[in-house]
Tab-separated table of C-alpha atoms and ligand atoms in Angstrom:
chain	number	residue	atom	x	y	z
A	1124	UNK	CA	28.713	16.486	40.822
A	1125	UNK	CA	28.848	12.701	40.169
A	1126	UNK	CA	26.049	10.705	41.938
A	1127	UNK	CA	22.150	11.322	41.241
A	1128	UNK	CA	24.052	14.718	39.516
A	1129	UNK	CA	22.562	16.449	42.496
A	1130	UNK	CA	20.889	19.418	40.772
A	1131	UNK	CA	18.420	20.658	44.041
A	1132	UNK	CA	15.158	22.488	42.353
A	1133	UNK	CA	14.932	20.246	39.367
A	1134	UNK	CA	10.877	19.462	39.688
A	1135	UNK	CA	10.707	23.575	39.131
A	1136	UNK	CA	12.745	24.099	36.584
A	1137	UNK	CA	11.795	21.030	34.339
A	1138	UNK	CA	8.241	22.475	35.285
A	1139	UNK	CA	8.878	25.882	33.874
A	1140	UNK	CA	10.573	24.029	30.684
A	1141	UNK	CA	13.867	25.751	31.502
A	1142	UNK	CA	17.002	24.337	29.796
A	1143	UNK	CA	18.183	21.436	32.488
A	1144	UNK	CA	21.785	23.157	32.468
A	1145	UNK	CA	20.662	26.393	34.218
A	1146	UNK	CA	19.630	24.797	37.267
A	1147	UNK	CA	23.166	23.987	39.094
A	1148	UNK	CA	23.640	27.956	37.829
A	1149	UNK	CA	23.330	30.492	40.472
A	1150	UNK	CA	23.150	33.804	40.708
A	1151	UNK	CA	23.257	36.415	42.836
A	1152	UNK	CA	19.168	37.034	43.214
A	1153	UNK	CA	19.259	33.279	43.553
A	1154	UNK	CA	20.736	33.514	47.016
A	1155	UNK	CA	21.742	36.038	49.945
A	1156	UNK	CA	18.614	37.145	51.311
A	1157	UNK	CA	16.865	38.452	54.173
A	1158	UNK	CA	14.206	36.713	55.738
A	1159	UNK	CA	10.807	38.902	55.159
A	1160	UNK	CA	7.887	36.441	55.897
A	1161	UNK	CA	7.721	33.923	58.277
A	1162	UNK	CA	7.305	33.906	62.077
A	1163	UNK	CA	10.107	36.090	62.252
A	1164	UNK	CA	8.856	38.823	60.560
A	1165	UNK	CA	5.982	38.655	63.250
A	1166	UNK	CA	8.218	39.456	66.065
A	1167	UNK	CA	8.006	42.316	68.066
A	1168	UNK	CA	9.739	45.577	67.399
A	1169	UNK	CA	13.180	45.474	68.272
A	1170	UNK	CA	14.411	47.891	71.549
A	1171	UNK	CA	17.759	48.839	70.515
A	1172	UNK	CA	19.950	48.487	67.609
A	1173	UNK	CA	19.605	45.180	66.033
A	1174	UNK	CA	22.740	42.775	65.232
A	1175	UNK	CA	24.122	41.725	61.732
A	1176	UNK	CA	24.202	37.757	61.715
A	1177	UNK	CA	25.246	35.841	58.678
A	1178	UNK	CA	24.204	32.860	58.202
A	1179	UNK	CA	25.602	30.038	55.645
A	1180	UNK	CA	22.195	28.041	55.085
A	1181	UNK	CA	18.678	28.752	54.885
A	1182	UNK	CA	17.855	25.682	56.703
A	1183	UNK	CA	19.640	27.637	59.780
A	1184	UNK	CA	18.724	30.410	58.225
A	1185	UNK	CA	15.110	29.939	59.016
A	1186	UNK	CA	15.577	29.328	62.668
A	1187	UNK	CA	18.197	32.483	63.278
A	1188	UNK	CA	15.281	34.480	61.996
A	1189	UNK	CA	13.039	33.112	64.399
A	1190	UNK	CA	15.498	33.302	67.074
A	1191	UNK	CA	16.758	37.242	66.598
A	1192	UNK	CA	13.640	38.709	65.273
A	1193	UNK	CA	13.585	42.640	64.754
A	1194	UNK	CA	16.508	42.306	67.064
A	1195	UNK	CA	18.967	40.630	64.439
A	1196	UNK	CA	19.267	41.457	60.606
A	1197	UNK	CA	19.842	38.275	59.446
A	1198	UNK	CA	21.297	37.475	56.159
A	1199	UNK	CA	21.397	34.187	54.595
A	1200	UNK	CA	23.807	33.006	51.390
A	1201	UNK	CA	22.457	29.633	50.435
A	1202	UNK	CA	18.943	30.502	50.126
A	1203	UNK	CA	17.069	29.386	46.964
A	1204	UNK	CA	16.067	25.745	46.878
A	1205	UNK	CA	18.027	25.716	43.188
A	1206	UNK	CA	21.204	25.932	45.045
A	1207	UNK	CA	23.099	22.559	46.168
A	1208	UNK	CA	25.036	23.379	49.690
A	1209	UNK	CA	26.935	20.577	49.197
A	1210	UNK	CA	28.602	21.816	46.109
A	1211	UNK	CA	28.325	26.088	46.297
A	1212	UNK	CA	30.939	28.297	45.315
A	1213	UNK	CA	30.553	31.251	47.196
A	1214	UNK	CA	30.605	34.723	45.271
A	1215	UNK	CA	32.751	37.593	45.585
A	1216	UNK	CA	29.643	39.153	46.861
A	1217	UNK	CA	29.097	36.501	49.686
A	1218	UNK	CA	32.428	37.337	50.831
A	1219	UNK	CA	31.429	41.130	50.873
A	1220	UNK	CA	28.661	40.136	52.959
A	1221	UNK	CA	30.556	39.100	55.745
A	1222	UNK	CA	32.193	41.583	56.266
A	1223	UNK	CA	29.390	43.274	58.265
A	1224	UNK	CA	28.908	40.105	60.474
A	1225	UNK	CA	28.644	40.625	64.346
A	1226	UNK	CA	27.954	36.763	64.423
A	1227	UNK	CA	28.206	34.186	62.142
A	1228	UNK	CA	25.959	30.770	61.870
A	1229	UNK	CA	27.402	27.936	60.092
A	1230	UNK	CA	26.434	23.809	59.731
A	1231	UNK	CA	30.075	22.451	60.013
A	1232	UNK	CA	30.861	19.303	59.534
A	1233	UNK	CA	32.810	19.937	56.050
A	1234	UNK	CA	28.975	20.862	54.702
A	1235	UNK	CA	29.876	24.432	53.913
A	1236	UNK	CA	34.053	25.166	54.487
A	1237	UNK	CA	33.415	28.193	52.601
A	1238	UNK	CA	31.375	30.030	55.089
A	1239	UNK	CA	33.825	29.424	57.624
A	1240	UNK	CA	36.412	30.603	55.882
A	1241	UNK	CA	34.879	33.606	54.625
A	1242	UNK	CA	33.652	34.185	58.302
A	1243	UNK	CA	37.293	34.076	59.136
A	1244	UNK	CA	38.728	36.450	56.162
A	1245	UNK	CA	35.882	39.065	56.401
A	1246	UNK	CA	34.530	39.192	59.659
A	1247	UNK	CA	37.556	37.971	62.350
A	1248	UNK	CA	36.229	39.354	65.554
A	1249	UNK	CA	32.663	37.970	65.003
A	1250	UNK	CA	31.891	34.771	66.803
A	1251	UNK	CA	30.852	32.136	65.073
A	1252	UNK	CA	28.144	29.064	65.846
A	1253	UNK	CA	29.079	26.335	64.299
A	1254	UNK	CA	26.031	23.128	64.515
A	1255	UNK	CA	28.869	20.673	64.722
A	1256	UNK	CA	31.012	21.961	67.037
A	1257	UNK	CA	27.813	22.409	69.458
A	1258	UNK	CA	27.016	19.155	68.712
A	1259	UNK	CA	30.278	17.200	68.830
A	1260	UNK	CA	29.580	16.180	65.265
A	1261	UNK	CA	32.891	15.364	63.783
A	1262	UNK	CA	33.959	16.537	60.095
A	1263	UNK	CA	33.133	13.656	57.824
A	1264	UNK	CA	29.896	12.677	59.787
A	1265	UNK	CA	26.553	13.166	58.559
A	1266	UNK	CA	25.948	16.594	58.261
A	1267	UNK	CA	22.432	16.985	58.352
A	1268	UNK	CA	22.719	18.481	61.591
A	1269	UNK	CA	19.244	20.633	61.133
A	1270	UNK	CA	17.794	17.129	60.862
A	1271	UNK	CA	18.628	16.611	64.619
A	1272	UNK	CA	16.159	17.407	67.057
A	1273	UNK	CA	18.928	17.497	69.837
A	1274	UNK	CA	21.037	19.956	67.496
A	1275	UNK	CA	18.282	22.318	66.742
A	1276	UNK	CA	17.883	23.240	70.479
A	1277	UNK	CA	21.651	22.869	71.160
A	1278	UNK	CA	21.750	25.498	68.173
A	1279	UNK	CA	19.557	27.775	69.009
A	1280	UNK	CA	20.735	27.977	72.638
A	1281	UNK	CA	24.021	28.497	71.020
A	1282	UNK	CA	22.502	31.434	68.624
A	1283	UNK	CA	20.456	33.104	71.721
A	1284	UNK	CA	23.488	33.230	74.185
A	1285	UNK	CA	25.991	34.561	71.758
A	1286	UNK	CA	23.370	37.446	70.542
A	1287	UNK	CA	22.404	38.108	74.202
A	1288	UNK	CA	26.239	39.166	74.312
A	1289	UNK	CA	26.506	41.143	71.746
A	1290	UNK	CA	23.492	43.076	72.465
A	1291	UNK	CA	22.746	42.552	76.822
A	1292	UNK	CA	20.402	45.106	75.986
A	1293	UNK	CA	18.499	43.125	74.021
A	1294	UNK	CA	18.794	40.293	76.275
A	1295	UNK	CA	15.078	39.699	77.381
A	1296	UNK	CA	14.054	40.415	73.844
A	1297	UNK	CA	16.107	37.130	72.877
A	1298	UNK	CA	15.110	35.291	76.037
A	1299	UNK	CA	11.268	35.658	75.070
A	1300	UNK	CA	12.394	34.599	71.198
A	1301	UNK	CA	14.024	32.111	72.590
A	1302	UNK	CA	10.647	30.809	74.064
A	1303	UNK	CA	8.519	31.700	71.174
A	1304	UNK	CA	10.981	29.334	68.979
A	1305	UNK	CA	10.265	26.704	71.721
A	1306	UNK	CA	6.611	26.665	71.686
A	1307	UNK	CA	6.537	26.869	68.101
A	1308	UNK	CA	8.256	23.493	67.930
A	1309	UNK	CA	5.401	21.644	70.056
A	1310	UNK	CA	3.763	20.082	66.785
A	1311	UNK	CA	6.711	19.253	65.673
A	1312	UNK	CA	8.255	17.733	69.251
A	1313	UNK	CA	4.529	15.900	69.076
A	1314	UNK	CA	4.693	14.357	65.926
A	1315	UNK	CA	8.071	13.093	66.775
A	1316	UNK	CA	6.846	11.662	70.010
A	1317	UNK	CA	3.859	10.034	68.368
A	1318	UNK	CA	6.205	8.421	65.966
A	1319	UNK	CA	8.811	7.118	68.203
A	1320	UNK	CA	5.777	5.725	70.304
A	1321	UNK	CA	3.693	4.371	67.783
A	1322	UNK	CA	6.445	2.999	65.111
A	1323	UNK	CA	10.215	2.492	67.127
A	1324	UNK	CA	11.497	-0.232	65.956
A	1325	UNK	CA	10.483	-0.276	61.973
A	1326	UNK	CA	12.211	0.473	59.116
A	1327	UNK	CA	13.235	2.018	56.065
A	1328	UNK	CA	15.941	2.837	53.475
A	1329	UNK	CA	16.427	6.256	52.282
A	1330	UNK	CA	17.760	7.479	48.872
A	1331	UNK	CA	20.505	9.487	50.793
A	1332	UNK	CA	21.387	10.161	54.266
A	1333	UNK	CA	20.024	13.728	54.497
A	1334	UNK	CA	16.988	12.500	57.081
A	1335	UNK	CA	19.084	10.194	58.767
A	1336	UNK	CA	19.043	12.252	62.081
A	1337	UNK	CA	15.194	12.647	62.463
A	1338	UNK	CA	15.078	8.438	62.026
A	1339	UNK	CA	17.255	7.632	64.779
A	1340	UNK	CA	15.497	10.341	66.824
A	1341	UNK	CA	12.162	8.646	65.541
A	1342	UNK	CA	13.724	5.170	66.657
A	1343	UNK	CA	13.704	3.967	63.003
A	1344	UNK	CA	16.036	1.191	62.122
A	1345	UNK	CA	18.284	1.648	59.242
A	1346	UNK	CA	18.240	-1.183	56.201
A	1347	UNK	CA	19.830	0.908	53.796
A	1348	UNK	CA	22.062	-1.626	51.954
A	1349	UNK	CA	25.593	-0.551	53.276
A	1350	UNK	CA	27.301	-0.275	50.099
A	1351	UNK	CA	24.969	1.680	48.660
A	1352	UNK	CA	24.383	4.535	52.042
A	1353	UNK	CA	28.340	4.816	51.574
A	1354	UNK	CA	28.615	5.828	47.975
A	1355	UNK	CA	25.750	8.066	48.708
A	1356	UNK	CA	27.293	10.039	51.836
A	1357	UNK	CA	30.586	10.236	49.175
A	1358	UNK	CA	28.105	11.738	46.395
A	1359	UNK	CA	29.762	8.837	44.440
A	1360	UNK	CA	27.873	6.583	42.170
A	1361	UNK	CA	26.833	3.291	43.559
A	1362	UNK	CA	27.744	-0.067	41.809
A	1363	UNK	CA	25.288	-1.675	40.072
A	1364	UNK	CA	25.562	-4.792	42.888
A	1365	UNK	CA	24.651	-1.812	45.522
A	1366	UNK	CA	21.550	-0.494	43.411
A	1367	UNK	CA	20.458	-3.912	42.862
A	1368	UNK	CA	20.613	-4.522	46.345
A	1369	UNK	CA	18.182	-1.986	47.178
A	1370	UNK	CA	15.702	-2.842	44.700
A	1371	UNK	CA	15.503	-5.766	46.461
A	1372	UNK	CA	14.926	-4.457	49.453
A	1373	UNK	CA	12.256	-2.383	48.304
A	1374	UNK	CA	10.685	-5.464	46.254
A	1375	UNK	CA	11.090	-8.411	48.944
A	1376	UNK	CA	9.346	-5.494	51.080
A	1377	UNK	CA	11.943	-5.745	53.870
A	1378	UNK	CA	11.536	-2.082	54.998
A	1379	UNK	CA	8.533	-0.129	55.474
A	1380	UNK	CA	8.999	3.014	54.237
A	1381	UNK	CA	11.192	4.457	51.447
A	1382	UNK	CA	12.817	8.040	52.315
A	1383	UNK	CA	13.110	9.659	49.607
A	1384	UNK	CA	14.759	13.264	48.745
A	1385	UNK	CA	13.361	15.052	46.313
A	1386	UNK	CA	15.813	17.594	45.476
A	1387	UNK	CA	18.099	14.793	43.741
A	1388	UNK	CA	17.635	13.346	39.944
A	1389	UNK	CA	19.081	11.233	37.994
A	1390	UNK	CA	18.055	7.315	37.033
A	1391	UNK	CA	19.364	6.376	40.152
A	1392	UNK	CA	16.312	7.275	42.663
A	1393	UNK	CA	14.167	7.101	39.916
A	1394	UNK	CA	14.579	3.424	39.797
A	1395	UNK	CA	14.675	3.124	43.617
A	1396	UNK	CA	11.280	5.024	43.790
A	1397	UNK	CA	9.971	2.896	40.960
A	1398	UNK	CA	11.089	-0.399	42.511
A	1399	UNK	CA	9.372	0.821	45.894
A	1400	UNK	CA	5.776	1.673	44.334
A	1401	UNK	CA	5.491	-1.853	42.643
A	1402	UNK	CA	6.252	-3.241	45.760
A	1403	UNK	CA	3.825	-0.949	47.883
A	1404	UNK	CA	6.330	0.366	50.007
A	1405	UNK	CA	5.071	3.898	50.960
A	1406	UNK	CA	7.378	6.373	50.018
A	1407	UNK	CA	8.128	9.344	51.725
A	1408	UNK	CA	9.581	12.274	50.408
A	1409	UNK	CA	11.914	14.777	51.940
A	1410	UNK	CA	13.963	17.341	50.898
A	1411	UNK	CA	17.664	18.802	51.955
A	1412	UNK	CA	16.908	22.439	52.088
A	1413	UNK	CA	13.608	24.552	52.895
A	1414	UNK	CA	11.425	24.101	49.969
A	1415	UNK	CA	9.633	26.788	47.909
A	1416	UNK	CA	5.756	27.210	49.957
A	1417	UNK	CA	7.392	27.050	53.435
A	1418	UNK	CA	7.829	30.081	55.087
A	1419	UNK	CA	9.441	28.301	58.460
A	1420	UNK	CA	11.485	25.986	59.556
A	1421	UNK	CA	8.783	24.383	61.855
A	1422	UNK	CA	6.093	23.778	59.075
A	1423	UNK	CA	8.476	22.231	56.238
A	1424	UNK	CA	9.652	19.540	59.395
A	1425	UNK	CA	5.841	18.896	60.239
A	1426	UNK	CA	4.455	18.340	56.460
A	1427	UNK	CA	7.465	15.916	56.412
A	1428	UNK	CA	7.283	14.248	60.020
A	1429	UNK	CA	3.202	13.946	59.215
A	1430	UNK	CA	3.693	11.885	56.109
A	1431	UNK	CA	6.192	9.887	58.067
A	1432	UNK	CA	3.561	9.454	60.544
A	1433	UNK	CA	0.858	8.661	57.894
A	1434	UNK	CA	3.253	6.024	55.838
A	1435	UNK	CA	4.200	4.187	59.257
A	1436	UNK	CA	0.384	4.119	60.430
A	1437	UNK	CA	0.811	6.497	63.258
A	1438	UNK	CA	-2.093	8.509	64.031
A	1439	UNK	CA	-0.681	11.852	64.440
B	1490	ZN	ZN1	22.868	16.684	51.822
């Protein structure tokens, strides 16, 4: 809990004047819910018994939904924008909520060890999709994975196969989800065609690496002083040469658009996002988990990819 003290939900809880310290707190309302709004809970009734899936983070948490409708009861740990994934500590009652699991969904890529090994403590004989491992994505690489346009199909391929075997009779039923989850990605598969058509090739410089993924998919070149990306992928603080080296990035307006995550504070970003707006750089803001007003998956990535498209000039 060193760099930016990542403390995710800050803007609401400084809003609501709570005391700063209860917001890395969480409880147990604070997480493990169901999914009861959304696309998901507009799916069509389910023909046989539905599977238990577990699933470590709401940002996959939105898309198993989607994927299982009334066909999957779908449980998610990390699910309140106050938590930070990168630093929970499960409960004992997220370990009691495996134990249920017919399937289990996790990132991977060292982003949440805990589900993984509750997964394997509560629930052995339930298989588990893990985003890196369908990926490739080694541990100790980005693990944005839900950031990945390739990994969000490769995912939910991954999700619809392994519930199609656990329930064949609900096989169809997850075939046609599977194709609902596709079409409901075509504004979002647009806006990232627009902006890798209209915009390849510029740049930017992000805060942290959380929206790494979507740039390269976007084309986007990377001018993210080095020294200052790698102390941020370590959540360790960057030297004052690396922070000034960004600020004069921003200010000699060598990139054109700041990425910026929202779910972070600290004087860090704050300075970053202050030397960007003196310098006009557009800033655009993202944020690491699905943020409180989205009820999908598909519209938090389309506000986000539409201000991309707006702060690089692409008509969208
Ligand atoms: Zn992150």
């Amino acid at each position: 809990m060193t760099f930016f003290s990542r403390r995710l939900g800050l803007v609401a809880a400084a809003a609501l004047l709570v005391p700063l310290g209860l917001a890395a707190c969480s409880s147990d309302s604070d997480t493990a819910s169901s999914s009861s709004s959304g696309p998901a809970a507009n799916a069509p009734a389910c023909p046989t018994t539905p599977v238990n899936v577990v699933v470590s983070v709401d940002q996959w948490g939105d898309i198993v939904s989607e994927l299982g409708g009334k066909c999957a009861d779908v449980k998610t740990i990390v699910a309140s924008s106050s938590v930070d994934p990168h630093d929970y500590e499960p409960s004992p009652a997220d370990g009691a909520a495996f134990t249920d699991a017919q399937m289990v969904v996790v990132n991977g890529a060292d982003y949440d060890v805990w589900a993984s090994k509750l997964a394997a403590a509560s629930a052995p004989d339930a298989p588990v999709v893990n985003a890196a491992q369908v990926t490739g994505t080694a541990d100790g690489a980005n693990p944005h994975l839900w950031y990945s346009p390739t990994a969000v199909t490769k995912v939910a391929d991954a999700v619809t196969e392994g519930l199609s075997k656990i329930s064949p009779d609900a096989q169809a039923y997850f075939a046609t989800q599977r194709s609902t989850f596709t079409d409901s990605l075509s504004e979002y598969n647009d806006l990232i065609a627009k902006i890798k058509a209209g915009a390849s090739g510029k740049t930017f410089a992000a805060t942290e690496g959380v929206f790494d993924y979507m740039a390269q998919a976007v084309r986007l070149v990377d001018k993210t002083p080095a020294g200052f990306a790698a102390a941020a992928a370590n959540e360790s603080d960057p030297s004052p040469a690396d922070l000034a080296a960004f600020i004069k990035t921003l200010s000699d307006r060598q990139v054109d658009v700041l990425i910026y995550n929202t779910q972070t504070e600290g004087s860090t970003p704050e300075q970053i996002r202050a030397a960007a707006e003196s310098a006009g750089v557009p800033v655009v803001e993202v944020t690491e988990t699905v943020p409180p007003g989205q009820n999908s998956f598909e519209s938090w990535q389309v506000d986000q990819l539409t201000s991309l498209a707006k702060a690089l000039g692409v008509q969208s």
